[in-house]
Short mmCIF file of N, CA and C in Angstrom, two decimals:
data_model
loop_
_atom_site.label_atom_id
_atom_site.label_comp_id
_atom_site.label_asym_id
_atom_site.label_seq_id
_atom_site.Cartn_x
_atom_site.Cartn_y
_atom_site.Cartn_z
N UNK A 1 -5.21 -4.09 -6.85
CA UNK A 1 -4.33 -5.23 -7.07
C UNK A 1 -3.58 -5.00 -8.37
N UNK A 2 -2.25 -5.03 -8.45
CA UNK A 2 -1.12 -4.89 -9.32
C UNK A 2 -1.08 -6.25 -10.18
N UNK A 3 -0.47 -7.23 -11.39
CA UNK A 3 0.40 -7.46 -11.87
C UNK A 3 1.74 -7.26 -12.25
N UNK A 4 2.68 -8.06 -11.81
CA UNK A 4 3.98 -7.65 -12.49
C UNK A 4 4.76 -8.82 -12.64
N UNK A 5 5.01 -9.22 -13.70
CA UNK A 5 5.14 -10.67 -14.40
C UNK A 5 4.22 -11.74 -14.06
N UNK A 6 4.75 -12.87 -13.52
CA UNK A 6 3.73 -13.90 -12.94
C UNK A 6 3.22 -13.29 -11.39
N UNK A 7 3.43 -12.00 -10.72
CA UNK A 7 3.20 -11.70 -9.21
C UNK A 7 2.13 -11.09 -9.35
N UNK A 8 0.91 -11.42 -8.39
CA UNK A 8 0.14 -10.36 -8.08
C UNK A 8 0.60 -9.88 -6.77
N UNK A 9 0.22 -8.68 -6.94
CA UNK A 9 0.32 -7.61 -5.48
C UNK A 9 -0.76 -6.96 -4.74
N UNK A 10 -0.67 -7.11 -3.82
CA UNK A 10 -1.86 -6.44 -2.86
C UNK A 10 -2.02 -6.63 -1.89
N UNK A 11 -2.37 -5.43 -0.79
CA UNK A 11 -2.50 -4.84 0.11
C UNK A 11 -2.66 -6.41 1.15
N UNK A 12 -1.89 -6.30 1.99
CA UNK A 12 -1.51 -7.47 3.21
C UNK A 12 -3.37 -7.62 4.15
N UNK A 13 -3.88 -8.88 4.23
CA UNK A 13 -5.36 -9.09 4.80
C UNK A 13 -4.62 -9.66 6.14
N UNK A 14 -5.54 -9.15 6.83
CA UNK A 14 -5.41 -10.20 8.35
C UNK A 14 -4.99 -11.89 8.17
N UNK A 15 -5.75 -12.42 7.13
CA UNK A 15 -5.29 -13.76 6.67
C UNK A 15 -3.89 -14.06 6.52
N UNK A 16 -2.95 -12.59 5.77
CA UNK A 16 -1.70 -12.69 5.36
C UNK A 16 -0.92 -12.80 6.80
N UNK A 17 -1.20 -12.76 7.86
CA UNK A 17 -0.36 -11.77 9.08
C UNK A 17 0.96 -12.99 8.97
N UNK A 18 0.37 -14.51 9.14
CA UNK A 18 1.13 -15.58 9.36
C UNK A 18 2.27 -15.75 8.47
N UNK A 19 1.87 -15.78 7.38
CA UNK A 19 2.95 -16.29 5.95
C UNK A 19 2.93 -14.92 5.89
N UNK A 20 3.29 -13.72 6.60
CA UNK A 20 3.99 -12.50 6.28
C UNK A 20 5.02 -12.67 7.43
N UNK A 21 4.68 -13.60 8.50
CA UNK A 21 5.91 -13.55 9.45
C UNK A 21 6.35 -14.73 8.59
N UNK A 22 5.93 -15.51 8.21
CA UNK A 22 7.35 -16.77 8.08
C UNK A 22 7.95 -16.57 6.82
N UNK A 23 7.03 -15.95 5.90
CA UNK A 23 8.65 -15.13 4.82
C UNK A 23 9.25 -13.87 5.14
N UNK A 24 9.15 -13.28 6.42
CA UNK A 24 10.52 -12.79 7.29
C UNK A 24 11.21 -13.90 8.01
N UNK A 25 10.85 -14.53 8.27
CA UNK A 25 11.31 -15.55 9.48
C UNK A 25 12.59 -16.20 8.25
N UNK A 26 11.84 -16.96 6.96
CA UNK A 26 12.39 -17.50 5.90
C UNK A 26 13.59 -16.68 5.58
N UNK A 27 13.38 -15.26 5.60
CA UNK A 27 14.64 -14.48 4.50
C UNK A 27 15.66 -14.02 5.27
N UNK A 28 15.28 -13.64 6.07
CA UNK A 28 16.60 -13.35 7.57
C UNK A 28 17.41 -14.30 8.64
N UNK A 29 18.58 -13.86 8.79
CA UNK A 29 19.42 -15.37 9.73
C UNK A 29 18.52 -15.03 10.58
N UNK A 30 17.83 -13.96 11.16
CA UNK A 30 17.30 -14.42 12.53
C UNK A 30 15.75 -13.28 12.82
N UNK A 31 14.80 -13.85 13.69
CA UNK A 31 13.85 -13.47 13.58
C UNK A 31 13.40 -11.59 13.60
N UNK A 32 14.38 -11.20 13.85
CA UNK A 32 14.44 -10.10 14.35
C UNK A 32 13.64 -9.26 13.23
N UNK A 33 13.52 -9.49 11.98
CA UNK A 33 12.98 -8.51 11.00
C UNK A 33 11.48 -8.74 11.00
N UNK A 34 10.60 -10.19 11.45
CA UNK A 34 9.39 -10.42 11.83
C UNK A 34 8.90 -9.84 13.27
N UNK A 35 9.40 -9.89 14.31
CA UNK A 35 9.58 -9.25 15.56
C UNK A 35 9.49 -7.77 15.43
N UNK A 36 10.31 -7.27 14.25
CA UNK A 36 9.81 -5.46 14.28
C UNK A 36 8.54 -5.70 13.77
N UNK A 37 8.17 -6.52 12.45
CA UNK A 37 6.88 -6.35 11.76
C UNK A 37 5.44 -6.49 12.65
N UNK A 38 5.79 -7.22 13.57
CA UNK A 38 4.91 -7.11 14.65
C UNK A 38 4.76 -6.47 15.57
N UNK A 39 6.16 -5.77 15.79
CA UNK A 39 5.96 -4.62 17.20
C UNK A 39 5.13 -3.84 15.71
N UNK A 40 5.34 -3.22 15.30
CA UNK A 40 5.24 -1.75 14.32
C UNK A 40 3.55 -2.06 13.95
N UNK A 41 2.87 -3.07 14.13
CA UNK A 41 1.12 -3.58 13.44
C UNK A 41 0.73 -2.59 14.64
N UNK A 42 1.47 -2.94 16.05
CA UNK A 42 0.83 -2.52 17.07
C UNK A 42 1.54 -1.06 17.53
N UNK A 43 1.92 -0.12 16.19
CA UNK A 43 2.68 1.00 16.55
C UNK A 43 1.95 2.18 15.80
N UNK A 44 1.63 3.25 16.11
CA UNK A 44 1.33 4.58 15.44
C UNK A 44 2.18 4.68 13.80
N UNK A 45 3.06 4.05 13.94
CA UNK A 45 3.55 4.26 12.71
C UNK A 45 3.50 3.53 11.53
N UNK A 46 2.41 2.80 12.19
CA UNK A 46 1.66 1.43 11.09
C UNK A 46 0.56 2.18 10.08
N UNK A 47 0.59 2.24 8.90
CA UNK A 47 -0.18 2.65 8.18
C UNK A 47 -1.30 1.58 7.36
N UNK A 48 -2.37 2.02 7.06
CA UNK A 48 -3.16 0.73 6.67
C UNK A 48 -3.43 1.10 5.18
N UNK A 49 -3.10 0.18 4.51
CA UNK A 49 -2.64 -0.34 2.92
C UNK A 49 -1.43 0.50 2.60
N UNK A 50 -0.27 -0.14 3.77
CA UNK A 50 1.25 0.22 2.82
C UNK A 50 1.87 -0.84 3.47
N UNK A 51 1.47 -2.05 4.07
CA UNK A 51 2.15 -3.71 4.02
C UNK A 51 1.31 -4.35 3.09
N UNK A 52 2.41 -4.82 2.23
CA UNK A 52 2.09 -5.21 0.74
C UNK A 52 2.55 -6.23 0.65
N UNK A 53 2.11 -7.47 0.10
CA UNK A 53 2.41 -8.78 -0.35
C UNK A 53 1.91 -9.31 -1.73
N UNK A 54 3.33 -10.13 -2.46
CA UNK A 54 3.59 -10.32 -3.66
C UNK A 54 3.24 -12.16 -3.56
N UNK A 55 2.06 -12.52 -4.66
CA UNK A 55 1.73 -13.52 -4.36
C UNK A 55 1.30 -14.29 -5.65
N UNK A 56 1.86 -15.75 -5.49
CA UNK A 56 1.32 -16.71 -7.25
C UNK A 56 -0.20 -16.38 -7.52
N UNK A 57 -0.25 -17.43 -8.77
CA UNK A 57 -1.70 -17.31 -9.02
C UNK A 57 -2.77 -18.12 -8.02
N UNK A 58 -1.56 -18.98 -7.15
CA UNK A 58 -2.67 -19.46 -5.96
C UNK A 58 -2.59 -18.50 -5.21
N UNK A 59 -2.55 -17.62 -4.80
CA UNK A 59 -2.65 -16.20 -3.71
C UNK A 59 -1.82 -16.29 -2.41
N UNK A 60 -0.72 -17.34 -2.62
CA UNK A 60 -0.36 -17.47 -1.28
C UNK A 60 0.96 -16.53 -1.15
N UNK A 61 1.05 -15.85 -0.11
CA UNK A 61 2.21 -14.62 -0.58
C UNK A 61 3.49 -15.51 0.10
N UNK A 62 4.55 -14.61 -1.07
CA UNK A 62 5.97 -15.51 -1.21
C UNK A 62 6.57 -14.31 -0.67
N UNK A 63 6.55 -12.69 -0.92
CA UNK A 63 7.40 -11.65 -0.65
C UNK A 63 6.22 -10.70 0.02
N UNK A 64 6.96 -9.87 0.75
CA UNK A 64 6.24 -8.88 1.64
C UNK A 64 7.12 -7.28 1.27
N UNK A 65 6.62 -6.55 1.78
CA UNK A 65 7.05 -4.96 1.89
C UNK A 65 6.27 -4.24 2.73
N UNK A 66 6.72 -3.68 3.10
CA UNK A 66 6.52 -2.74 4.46
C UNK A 66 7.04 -1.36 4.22
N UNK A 67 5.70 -0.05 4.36
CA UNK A 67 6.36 1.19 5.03
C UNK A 67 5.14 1.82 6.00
N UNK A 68 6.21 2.32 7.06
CA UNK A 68 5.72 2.81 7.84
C UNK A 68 6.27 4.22 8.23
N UNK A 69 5.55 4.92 9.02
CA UNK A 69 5.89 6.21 9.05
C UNK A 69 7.52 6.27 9.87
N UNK A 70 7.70 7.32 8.85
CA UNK A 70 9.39 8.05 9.78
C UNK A 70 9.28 9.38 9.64
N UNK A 71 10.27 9.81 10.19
CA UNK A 71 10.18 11.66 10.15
C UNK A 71 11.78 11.71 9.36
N UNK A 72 12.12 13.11 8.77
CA UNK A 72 13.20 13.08 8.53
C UNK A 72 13.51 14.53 8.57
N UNK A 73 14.01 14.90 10.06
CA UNK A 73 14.03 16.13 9.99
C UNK A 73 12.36 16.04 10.82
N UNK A 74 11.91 16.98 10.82
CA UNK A 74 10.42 17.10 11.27
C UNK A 74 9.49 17.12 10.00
N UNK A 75 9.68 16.61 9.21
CA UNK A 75 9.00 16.64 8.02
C UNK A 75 8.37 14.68 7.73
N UNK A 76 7.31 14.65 8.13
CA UNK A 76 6.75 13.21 7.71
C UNK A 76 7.56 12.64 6.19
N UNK A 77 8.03 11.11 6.65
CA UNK A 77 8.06 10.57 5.72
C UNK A 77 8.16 8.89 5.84
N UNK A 78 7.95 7.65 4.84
CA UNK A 78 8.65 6.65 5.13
C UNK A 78 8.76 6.08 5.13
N UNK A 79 9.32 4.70 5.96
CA UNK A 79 10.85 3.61 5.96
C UNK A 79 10.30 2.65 5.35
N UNK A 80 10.83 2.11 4.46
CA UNK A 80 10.80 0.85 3.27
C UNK A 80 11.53 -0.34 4.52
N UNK A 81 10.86 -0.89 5.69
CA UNK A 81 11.78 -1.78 5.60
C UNK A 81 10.54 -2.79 6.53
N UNK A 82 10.66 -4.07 6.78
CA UNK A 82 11.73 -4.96 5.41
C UNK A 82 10.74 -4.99 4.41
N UNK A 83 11.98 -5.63 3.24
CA UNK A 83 11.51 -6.15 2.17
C UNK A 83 12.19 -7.61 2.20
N UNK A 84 10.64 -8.45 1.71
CA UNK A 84 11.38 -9.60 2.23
C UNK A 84 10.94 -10.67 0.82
N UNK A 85 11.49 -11.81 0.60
CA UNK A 85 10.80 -12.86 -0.03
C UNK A 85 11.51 -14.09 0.40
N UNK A 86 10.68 -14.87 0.53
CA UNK A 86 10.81 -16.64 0.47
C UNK A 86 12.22 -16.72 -0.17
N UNK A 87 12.53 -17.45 0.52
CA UNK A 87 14.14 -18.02 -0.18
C UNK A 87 13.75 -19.14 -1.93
N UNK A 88 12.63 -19.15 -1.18
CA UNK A 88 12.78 -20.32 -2.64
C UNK A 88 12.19 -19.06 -4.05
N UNK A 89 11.78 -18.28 -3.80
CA UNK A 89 11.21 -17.08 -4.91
C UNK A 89 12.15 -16.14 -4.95
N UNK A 90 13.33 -15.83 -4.64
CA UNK A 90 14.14 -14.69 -4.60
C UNK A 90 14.40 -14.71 -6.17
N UNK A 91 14.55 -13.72 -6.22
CA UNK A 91 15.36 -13.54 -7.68
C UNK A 91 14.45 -14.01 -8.83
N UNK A 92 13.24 -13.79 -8.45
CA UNK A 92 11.82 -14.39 -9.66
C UNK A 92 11.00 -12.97 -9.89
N UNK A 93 11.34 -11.49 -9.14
CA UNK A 93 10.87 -10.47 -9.70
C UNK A 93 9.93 -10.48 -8.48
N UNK A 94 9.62 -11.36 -7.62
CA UNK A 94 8.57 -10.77 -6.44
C UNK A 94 9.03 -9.63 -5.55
N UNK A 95 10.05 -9.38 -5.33
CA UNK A 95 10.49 -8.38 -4.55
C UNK A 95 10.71 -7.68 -4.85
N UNK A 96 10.90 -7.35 -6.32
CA UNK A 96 10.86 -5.86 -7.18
C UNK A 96 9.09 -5.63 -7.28
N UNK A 97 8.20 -6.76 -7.97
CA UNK A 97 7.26 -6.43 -7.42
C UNK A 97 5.96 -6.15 -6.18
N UNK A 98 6.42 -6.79 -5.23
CA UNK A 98 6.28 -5.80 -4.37
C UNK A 98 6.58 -4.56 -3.47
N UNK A 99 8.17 -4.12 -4.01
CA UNK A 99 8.58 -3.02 -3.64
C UNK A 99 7.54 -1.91 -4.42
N UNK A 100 7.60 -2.28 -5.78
CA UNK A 100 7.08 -1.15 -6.83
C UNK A 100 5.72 -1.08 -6.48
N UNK A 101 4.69 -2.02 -6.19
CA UNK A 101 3.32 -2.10 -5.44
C UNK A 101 3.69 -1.02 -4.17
N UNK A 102 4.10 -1.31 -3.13
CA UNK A 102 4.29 -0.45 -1.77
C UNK A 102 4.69 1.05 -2.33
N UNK A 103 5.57 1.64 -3.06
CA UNK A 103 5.66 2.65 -3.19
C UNK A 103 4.65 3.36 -4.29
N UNK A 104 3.52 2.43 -4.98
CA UNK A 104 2.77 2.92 -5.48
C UNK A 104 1.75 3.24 -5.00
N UNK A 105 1.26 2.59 -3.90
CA UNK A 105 0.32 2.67 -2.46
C UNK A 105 0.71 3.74 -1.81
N UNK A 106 1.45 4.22 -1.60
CA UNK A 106 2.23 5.22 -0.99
C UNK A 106 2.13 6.77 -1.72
N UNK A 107 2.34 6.31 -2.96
CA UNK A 107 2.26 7.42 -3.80
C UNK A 107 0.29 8.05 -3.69
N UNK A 108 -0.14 7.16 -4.01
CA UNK A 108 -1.53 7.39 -3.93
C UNK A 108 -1.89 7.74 -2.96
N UNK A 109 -1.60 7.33 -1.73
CA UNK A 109 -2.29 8.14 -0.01
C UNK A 109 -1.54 9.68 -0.02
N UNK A 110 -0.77 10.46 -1.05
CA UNK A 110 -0.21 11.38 -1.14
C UNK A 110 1.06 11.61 -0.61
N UNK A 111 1.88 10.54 0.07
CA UNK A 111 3.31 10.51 0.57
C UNK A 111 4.14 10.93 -0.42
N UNK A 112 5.06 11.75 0.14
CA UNK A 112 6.07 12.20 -0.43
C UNK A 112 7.35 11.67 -1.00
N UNK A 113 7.77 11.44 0.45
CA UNK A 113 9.01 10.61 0.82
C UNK A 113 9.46 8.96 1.38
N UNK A 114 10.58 8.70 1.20
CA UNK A 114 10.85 7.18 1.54
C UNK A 114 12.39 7.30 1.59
N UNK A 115 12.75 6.54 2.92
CA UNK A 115 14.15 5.97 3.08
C UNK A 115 13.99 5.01 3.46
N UNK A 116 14.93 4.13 3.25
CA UNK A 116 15.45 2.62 3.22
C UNK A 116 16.85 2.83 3.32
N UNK A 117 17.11 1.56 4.92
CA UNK A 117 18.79 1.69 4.97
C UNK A 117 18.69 -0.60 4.17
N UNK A 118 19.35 -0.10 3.21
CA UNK A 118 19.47 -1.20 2.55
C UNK A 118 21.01 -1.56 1.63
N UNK A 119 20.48 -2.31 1.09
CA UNK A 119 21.86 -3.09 -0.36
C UNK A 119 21.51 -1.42 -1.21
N UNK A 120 22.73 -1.13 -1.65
CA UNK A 120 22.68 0.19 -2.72
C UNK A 120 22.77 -0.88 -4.14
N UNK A 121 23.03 -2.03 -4.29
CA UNK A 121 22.57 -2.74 -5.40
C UNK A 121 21.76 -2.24 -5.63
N UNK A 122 20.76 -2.75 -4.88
CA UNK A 122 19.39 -3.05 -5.35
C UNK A 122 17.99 -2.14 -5.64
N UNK A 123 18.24 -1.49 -4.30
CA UNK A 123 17.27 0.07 -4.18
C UNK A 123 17.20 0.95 -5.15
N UNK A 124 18.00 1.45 -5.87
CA UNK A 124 18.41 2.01 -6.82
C UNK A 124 17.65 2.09 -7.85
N UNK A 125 17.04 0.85 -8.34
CA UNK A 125 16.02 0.55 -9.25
C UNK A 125 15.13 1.13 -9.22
N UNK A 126 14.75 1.68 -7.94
CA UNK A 126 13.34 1.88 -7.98
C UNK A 126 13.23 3.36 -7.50
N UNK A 127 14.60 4.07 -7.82
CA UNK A 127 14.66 5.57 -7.65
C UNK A 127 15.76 6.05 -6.54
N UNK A 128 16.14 5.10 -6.06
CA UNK A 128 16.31 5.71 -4.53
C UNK A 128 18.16 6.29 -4.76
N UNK A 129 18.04 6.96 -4.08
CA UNK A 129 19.99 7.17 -3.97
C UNK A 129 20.15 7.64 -3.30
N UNK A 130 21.85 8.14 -2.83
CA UNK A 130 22.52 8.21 -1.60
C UNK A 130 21.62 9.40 -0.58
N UNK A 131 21.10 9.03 0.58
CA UNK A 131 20.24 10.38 1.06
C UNK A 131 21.60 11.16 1.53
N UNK A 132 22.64 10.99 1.86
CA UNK A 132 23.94 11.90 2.57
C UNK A 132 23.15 13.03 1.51
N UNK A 133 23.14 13.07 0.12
CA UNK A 133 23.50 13.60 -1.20
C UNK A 133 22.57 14.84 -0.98
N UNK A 134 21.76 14.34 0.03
CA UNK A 134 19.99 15.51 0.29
C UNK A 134 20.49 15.95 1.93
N UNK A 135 21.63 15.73 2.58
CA UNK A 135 21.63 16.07 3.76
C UNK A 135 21.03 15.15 4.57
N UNK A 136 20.74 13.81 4.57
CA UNK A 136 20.29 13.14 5.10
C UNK A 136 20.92 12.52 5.65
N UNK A 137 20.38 12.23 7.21
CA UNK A 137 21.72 11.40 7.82
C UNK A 137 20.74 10.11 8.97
N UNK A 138 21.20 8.94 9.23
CA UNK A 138 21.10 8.59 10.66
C UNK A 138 21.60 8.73 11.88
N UNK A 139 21.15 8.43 13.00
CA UNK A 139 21.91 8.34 14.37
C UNK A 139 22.55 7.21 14.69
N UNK A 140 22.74 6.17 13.89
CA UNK A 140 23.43 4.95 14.04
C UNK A 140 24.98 5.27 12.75
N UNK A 141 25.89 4.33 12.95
CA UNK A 141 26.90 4.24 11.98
C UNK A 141 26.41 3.15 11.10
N UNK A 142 26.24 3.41 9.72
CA UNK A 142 26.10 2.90 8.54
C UNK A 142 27.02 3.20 7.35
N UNK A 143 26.95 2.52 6.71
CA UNK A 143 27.71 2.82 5.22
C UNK A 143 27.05 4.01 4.47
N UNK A 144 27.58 4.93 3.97
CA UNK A 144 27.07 5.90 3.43
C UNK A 144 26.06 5.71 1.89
N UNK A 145 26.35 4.38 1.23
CA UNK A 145 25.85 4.16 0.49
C UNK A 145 24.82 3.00 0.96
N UNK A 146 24.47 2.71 1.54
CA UNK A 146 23.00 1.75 1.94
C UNK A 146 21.86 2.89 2.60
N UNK A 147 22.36 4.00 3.39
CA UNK A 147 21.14 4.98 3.24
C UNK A 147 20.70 5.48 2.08
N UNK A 148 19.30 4.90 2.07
CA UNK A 148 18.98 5.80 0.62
C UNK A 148 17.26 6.87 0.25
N UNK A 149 17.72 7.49 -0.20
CA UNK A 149 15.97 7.89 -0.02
C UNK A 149 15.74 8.29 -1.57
N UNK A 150 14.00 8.53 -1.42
CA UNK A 150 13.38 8.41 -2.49
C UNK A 150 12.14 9.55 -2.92
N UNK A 151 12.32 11.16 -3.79
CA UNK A 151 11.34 11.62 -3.19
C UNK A 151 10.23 11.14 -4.16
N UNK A 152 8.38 10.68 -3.76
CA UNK A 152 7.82 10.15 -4.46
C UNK A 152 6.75 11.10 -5.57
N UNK A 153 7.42 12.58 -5.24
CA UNK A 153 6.63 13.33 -5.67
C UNK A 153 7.13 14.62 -6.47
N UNK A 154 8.19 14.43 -7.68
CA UNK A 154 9.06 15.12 -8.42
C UNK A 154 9.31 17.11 -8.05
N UNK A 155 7.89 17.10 -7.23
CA UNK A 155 7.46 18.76 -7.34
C UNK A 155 8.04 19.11 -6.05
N UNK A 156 8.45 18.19 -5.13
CA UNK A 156 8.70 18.30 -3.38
C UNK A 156 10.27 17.84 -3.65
N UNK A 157 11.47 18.37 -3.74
CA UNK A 157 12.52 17.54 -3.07
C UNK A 157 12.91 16.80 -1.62
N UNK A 158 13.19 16.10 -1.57
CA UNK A 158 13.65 15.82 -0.55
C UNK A 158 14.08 16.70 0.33
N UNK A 159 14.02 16.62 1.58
CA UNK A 159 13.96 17.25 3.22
C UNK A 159 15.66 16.94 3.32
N UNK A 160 15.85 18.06 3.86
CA UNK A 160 17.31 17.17 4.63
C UNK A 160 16.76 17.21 6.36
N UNK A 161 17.78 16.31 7.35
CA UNK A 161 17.79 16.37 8.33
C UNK A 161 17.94 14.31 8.64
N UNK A 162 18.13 14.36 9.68
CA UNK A 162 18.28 12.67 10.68
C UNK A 162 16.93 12.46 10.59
N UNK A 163 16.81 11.00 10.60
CA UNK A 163 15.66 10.08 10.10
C UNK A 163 15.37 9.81 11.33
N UNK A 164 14.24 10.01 12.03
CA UNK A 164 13.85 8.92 13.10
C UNK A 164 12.72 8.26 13.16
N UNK A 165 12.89 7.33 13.16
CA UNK A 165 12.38 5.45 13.15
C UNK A 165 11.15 5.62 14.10
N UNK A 166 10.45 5.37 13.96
CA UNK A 166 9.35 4.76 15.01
C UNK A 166 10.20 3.58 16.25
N UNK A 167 9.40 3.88 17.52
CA UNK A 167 10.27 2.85 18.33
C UNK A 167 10.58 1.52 18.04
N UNK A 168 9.68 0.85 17.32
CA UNK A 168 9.89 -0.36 17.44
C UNK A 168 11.26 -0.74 16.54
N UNK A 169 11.85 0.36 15.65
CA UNK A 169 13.22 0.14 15.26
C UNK A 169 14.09 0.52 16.23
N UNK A 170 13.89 0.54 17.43
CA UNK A 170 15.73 0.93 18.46
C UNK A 170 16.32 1.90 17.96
N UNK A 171 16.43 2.41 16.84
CA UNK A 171 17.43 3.41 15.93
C UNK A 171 16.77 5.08 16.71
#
């Protein structure tokens, strides 16, 4: 379990499953980002302690993060998505801290790599930049700057090659 300002962080319990769908349900126009989080629990590419939730000192989680396995290229790596928080906590540091929790979980099971097709605001913070830049590409049309990847392990660069998603992303 992490601190990072007033957030604790840690590893998502069966208890969390509910208030991990309704702050997706909460942060997105439409359910569709809770709907993957649930196909993907019941997918090979679900990893156990890398859905992470950012929560007050009453423990009730406000923001979530998610990675699950992707390939990029044939080389294991992966997808930061979603990252989510409660509309009423946005912008209070829970979603930086639980991004920085998930990729520290990540770091520790020995993962390498991470892409996220996201805001290039925001990702950025936490290492990530343009994957085109590593040869990285998707099979969908995106903005060249919202693909982004991240390698988590200074000694490994980044892989080039197309990212592919576990099914329950369509991509």
């Amino acid at each position: 379990m992490n601190t990072h300002s007033s957030w604790i962080t840690r590893v998502e319990t069966g208890e969390d499953i509910a208030a991990v769908r309704a702050i997706n349900v909460a942060a997105f126009e439409t359910a569709s980002e809770a709907d993957l989080v649930d196909a993907l629990r019941d997918d090979p590419a679900w990893i156990d302690g890398l859905s992470l939730v950012a929560a007050g000192a009453d423990g009730k989680p406000v923001g979530h993060a998610l990675l699950t396995r992707c390939h990029i290229g044939v080389t294991p790596a992966l997808c930061l998505a979603p990252v989510a928080v409660l509309p009423s906590h946005q912008r209070t540091g829970a979603g930086t801290a639980v991004t920085r929790a998930a990729l520290a979980a990540a770091a520790l099971l020995g993962e390498r790599f991470v892409v996220v097709l996201g805001h290039p605001e925001y990702y950025p913070r936490f290492g990530f930049g343009r994957a085109s830049e590593h040869g990285i590409d998707v099979t969908i049309d995106v903005p060249d700057e919202a693909l982004m990847a991240l390698a988590l392990d200074q000694e490994h660069p980044l892989p080039s090659g197309t990212v592919r998603y576990a099914p329950p992303f369509g991509i």
